[in-house]
Tab-separated table of N, CA, C and O in Angstrom:
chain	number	residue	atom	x	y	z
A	1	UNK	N	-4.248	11.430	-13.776
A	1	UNK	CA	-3.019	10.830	-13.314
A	1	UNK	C	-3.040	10.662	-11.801
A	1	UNK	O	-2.513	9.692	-11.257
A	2	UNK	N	-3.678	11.656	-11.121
A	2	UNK	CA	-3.645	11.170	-9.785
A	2	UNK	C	-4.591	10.531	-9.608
A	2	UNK	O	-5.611	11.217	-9.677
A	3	UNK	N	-4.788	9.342	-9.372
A	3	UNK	CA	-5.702	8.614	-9.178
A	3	UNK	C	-5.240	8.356	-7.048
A	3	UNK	O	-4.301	7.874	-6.413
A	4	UNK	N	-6.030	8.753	-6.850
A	4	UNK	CA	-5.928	8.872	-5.153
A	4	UNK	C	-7.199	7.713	-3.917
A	4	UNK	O	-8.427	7.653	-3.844
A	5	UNK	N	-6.258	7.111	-3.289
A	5	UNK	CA	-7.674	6.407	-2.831
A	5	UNK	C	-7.548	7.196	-1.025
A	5	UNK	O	-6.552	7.329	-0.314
A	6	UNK	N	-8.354	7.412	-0.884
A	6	UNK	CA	-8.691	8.406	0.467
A	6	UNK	C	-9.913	7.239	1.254
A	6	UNK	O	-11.072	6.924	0.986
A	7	UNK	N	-9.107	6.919	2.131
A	7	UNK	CA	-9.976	6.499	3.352
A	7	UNK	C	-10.759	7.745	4.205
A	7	UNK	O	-10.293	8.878	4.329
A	8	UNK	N	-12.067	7.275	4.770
A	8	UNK	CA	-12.508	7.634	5.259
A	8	UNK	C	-12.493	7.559	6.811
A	8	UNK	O	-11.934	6.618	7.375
A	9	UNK	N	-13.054	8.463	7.435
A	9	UNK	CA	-12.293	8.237	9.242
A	9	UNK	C	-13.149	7.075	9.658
A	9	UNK	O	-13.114	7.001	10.887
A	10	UNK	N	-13.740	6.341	9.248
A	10	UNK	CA	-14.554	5.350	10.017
A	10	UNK	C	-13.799	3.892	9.814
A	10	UNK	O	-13.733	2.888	10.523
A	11	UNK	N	-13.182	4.289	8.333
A	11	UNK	CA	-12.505	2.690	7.780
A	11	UNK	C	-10.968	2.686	8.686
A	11	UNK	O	-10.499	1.574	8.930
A	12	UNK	N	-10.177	3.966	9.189
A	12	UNK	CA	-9.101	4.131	9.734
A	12	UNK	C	-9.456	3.949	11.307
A	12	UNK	O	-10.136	4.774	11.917
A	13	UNK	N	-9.077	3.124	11.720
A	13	UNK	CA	-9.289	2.814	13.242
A	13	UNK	C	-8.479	4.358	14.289
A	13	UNK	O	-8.719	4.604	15.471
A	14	UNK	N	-8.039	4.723	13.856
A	14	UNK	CA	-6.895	5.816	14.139
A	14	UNK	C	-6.649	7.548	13.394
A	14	UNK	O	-6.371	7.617	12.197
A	15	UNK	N	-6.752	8.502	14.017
A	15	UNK	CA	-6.049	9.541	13.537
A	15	UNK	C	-4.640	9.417	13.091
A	15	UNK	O	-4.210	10.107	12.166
A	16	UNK	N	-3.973	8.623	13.675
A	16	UNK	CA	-2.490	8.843	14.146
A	16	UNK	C	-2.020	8.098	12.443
A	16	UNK	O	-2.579	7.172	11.856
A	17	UNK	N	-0.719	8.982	11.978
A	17	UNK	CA	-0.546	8.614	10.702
A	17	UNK	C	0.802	7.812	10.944
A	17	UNK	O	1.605	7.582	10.039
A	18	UNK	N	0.936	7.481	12.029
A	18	UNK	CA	1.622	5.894	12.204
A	18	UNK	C	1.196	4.666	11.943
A	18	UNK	O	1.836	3.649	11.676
A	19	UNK	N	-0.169	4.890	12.064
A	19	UNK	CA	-0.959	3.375	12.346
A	19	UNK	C	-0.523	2.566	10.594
A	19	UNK	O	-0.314	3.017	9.468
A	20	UNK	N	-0.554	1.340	11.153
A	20	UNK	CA	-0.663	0.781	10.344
A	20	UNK	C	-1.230	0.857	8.925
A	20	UNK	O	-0.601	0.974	7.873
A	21	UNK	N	-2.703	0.756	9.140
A	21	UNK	CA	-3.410	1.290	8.598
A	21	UNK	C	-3.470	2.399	7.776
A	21	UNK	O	-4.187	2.261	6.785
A	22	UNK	N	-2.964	3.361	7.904
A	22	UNK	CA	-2.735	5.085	7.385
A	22	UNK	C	-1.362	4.312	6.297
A	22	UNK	O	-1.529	3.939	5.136
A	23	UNK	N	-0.340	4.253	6.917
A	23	UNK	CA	0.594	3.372	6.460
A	23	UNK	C	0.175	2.902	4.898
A	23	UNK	O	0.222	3.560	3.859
A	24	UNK	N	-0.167	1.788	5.082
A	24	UNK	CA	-0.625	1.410	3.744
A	24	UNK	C	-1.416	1.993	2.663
A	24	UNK	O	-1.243	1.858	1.452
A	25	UNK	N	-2.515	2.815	3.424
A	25	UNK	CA	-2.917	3.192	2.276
A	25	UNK	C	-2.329	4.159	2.061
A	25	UNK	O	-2.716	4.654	1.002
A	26	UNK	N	-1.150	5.014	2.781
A	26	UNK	CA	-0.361	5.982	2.168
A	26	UNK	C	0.672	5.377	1.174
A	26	UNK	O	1.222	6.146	0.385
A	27	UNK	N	1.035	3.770	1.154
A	27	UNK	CA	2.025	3.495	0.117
A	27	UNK	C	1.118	3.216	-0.854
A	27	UNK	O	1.493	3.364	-2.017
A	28	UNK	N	-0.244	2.760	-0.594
A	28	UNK	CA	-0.782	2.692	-1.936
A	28	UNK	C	-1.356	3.769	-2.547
A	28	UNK	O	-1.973	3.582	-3.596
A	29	UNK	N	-1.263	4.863	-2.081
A	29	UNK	CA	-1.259	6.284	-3.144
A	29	UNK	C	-0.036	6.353	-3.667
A	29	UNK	O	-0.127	6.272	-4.892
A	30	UNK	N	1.356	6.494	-3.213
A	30	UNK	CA	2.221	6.194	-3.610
A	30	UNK	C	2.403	5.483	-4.957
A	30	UNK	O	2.496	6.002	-6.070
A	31	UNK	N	2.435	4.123	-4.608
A	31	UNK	CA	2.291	2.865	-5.549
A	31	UNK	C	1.503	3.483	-6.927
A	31	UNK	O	2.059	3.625	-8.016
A	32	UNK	N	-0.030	3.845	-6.609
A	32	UNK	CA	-0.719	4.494	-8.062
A	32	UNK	C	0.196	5.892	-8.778
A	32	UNK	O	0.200	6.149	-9.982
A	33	UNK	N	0.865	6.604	-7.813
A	33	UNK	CA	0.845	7.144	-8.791
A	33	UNK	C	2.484	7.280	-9.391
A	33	UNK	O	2.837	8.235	-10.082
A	34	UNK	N	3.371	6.185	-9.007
A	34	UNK	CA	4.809	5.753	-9.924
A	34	UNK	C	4.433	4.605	-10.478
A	34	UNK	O	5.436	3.922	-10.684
A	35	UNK	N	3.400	4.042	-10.835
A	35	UNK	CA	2.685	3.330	-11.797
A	35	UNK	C	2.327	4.003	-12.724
A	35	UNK	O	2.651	3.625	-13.851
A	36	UNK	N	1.512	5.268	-12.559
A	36	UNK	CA	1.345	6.233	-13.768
A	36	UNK	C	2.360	6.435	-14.264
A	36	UNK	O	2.456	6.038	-15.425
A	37	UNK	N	3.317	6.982	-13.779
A	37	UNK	CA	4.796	7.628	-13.723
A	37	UNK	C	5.174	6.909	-15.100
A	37	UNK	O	5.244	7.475	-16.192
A	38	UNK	N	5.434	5.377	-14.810
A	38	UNK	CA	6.257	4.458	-15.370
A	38	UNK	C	5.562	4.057	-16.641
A	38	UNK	O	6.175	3.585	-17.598
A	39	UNK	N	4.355	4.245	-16.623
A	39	UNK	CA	3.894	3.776	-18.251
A	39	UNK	C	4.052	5.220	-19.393
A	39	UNK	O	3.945	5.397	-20.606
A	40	UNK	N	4.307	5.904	-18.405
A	40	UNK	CA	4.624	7.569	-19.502
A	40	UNK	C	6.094	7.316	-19.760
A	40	UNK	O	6.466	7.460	-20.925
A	41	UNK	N	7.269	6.846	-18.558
A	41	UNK	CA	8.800	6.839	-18.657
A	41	UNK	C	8.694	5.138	-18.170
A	41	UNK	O	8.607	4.593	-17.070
A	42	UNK	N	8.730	4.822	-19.049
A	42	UNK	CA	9.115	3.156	-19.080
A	42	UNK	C	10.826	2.722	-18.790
A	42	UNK	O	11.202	1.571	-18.569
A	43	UNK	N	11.443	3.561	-18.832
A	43	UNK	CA	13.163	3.593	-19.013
A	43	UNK	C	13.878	4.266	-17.494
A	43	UNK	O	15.063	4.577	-17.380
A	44	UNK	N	12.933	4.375	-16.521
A	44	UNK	CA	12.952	5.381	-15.793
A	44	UNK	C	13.424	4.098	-14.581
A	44	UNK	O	12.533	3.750	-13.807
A	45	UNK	N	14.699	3.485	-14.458
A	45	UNK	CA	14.787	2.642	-13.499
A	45	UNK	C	15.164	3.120	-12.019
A	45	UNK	O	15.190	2.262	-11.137
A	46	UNK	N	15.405	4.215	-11.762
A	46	UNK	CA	15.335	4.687	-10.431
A	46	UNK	C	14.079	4.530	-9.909
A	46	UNK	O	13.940	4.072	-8.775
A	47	UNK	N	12.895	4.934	-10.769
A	47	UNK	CA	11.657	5.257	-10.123
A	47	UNK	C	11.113	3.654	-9.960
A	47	UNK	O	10.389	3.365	-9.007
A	48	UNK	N	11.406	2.912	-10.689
A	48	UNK	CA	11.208	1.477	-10.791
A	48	UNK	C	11.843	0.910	-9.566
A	48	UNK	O	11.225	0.044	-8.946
A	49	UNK	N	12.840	1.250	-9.215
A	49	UNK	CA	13.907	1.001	-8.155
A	49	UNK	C	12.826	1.479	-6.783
A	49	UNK	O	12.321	0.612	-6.070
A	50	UNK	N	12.573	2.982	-6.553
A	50	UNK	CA	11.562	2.881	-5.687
A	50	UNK	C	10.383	2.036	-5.390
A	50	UNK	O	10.295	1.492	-4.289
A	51	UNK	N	9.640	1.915	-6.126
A	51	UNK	CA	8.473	1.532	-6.750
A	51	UNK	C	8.584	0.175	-5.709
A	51	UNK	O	7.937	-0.070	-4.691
A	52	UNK	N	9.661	-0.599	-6.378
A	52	UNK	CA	9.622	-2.130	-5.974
A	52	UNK	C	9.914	-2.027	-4.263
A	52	UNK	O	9.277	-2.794	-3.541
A	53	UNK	N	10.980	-0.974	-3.590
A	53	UNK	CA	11.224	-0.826	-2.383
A	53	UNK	C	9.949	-0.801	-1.606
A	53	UNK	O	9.701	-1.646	-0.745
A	54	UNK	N	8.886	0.490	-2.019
A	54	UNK	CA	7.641	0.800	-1.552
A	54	UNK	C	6.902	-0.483	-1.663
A	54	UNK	O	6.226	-0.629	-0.645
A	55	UNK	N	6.726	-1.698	-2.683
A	55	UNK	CA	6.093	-2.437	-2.451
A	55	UNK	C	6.242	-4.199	-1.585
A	55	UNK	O	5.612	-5.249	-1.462
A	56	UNK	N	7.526	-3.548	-1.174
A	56	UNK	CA	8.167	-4.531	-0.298
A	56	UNK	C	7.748	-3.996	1.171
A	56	UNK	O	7.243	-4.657	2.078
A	57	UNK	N	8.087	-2.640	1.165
A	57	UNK	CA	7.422	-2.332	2.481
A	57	UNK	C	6.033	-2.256	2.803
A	57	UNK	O	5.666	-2.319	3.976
A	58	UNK	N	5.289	-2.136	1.925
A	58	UNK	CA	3.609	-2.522	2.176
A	58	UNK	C	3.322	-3.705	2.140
A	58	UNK	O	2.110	-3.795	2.337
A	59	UNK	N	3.969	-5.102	1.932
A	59	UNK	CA	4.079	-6.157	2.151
A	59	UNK	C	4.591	-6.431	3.197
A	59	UNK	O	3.790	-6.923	3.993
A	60	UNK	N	5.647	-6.323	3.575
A	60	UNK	CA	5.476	-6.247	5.631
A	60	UNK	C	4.519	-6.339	6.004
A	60	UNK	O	3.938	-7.314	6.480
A	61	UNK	N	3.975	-4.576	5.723
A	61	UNK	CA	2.970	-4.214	7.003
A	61	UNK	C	1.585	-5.080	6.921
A	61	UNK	O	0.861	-5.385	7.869
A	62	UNK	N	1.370	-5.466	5.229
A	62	UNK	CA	0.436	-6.246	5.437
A	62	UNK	C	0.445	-7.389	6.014
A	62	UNK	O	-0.647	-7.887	6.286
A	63	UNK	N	1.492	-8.001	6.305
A	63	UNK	CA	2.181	-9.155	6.690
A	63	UNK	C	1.520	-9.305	8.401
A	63	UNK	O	0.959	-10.193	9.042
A	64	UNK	N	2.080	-7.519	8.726
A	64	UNK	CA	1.894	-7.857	10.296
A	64	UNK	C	0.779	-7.838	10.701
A	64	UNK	O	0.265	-8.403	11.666
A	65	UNK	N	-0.026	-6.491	9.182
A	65	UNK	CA	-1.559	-6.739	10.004
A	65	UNK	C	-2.249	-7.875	9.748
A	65	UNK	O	-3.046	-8.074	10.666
A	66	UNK	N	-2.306	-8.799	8.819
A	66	UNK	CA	-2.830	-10.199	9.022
A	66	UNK	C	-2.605	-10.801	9.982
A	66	UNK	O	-3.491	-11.133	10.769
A	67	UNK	N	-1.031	-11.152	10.172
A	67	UNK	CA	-0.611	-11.472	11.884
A	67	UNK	C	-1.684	-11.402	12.837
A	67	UNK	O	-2.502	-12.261	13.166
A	68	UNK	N	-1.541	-10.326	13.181
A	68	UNK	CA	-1.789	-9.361	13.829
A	68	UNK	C	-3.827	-9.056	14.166
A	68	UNK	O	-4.551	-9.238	15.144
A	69	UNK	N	-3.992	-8.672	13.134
A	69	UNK	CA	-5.610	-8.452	13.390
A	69	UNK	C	-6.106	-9.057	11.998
A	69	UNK	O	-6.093	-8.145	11.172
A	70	UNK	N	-6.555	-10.306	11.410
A	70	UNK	CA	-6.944	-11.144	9.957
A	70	UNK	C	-8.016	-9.524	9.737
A	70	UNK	O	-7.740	-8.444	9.215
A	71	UNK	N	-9.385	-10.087	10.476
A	71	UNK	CA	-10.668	-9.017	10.351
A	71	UNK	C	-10.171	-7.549	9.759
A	71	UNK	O	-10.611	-7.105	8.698
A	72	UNK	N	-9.613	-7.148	10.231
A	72	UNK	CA	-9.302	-5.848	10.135
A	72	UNK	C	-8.382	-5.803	8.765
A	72	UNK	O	-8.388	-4.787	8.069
A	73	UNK	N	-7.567	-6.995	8.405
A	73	UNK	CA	-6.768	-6.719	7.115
A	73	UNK	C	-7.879	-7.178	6.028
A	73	UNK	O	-8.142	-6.459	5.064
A	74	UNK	N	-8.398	-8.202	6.210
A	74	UNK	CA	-9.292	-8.474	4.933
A	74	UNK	C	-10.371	-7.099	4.674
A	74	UNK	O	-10.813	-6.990	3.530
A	75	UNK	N	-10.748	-6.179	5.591
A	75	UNK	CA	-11.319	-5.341	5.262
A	75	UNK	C	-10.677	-4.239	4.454
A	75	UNK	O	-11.071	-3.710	3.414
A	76	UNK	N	-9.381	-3.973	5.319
A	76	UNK	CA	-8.447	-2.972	4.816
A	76	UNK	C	-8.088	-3.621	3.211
A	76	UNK	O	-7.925	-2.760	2.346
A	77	UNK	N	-7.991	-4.724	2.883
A	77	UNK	CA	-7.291	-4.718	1.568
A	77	UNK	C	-9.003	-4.721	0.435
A	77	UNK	O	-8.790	-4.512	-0.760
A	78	UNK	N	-9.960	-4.863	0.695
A	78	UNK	CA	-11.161	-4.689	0.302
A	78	UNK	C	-11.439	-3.109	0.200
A	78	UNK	O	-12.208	-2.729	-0.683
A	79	UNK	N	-10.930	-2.301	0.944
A	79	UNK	CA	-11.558	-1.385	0.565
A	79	UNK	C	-10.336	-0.441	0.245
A	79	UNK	O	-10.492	0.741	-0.064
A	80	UNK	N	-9.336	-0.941	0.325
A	80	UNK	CA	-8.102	-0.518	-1.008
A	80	UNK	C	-8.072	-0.687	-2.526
A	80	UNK	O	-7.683	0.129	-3.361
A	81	UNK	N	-8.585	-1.969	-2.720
A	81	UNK	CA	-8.990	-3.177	-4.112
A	81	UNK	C	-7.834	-3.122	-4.472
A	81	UNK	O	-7.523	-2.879	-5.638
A	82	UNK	N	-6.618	-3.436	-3.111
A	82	UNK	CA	-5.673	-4.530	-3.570
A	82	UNK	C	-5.273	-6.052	-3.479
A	82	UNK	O	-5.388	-6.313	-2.281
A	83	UNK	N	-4.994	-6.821	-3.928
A	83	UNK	CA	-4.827	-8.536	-3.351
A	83	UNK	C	-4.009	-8.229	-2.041
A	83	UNK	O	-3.460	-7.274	-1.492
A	84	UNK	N	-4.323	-10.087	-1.774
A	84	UNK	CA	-4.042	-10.277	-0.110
A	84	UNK	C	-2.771	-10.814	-0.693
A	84	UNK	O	-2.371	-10.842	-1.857
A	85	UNK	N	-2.253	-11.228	0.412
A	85	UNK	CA	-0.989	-12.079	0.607
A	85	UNK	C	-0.885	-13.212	0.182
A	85	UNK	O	-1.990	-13.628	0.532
A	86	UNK	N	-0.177	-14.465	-0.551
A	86	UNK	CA	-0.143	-15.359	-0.547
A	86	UNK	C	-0.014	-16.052	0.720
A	86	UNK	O	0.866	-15.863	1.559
A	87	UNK	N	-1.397	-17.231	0.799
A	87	UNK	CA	-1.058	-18.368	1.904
A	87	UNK	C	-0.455	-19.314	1.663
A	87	UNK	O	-0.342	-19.778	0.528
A	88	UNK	N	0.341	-20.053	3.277
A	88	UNK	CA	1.570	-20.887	3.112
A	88	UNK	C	0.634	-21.842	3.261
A	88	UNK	O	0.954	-23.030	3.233
């Protein structure tokens, strides 16, 4: 059930668990594991209620780091193995 994805210090540009970076892949541990959550309690709409909040806010940040640094997000979402953003 815990399925955990752990960056390594070389893929994190940063110690600091502000960064961006840390950021996301802390909502996407998150994200995996009220995904587990929800296929055991399917009826469970609070946690569903989070769920969707958390993935609005990792959509931001991915938002800004594309903005922001492309290189550095196409890597970061590669070595998450989550999709990118839709382009306009």
């Amino acid at each position: 059930m815990d399925k955990k994805i752990s960056l390594d210090s070389s893929s994190i540009r940063e110690e600091n668990t502000g960064s961006v970076e840390f950021q996301i892949s802390h909502l996407t541990n998150r994200v995996l594991k009220l995904t587990s959550h929800l296929k055991l309690h399917s009826k469970d709409y609070s946690s569903q209620r989070g769920l969707w909040k958390i993935l609005g806010k990792r959509k931001r940040l991915l938002g800004y780091l594309a903005e922001n640094d492309p290189t550095w997000y196409e890597e970061l979402i590669g070595n998450l193995g989550i999709r990118g953003l839709k382009r306009r």
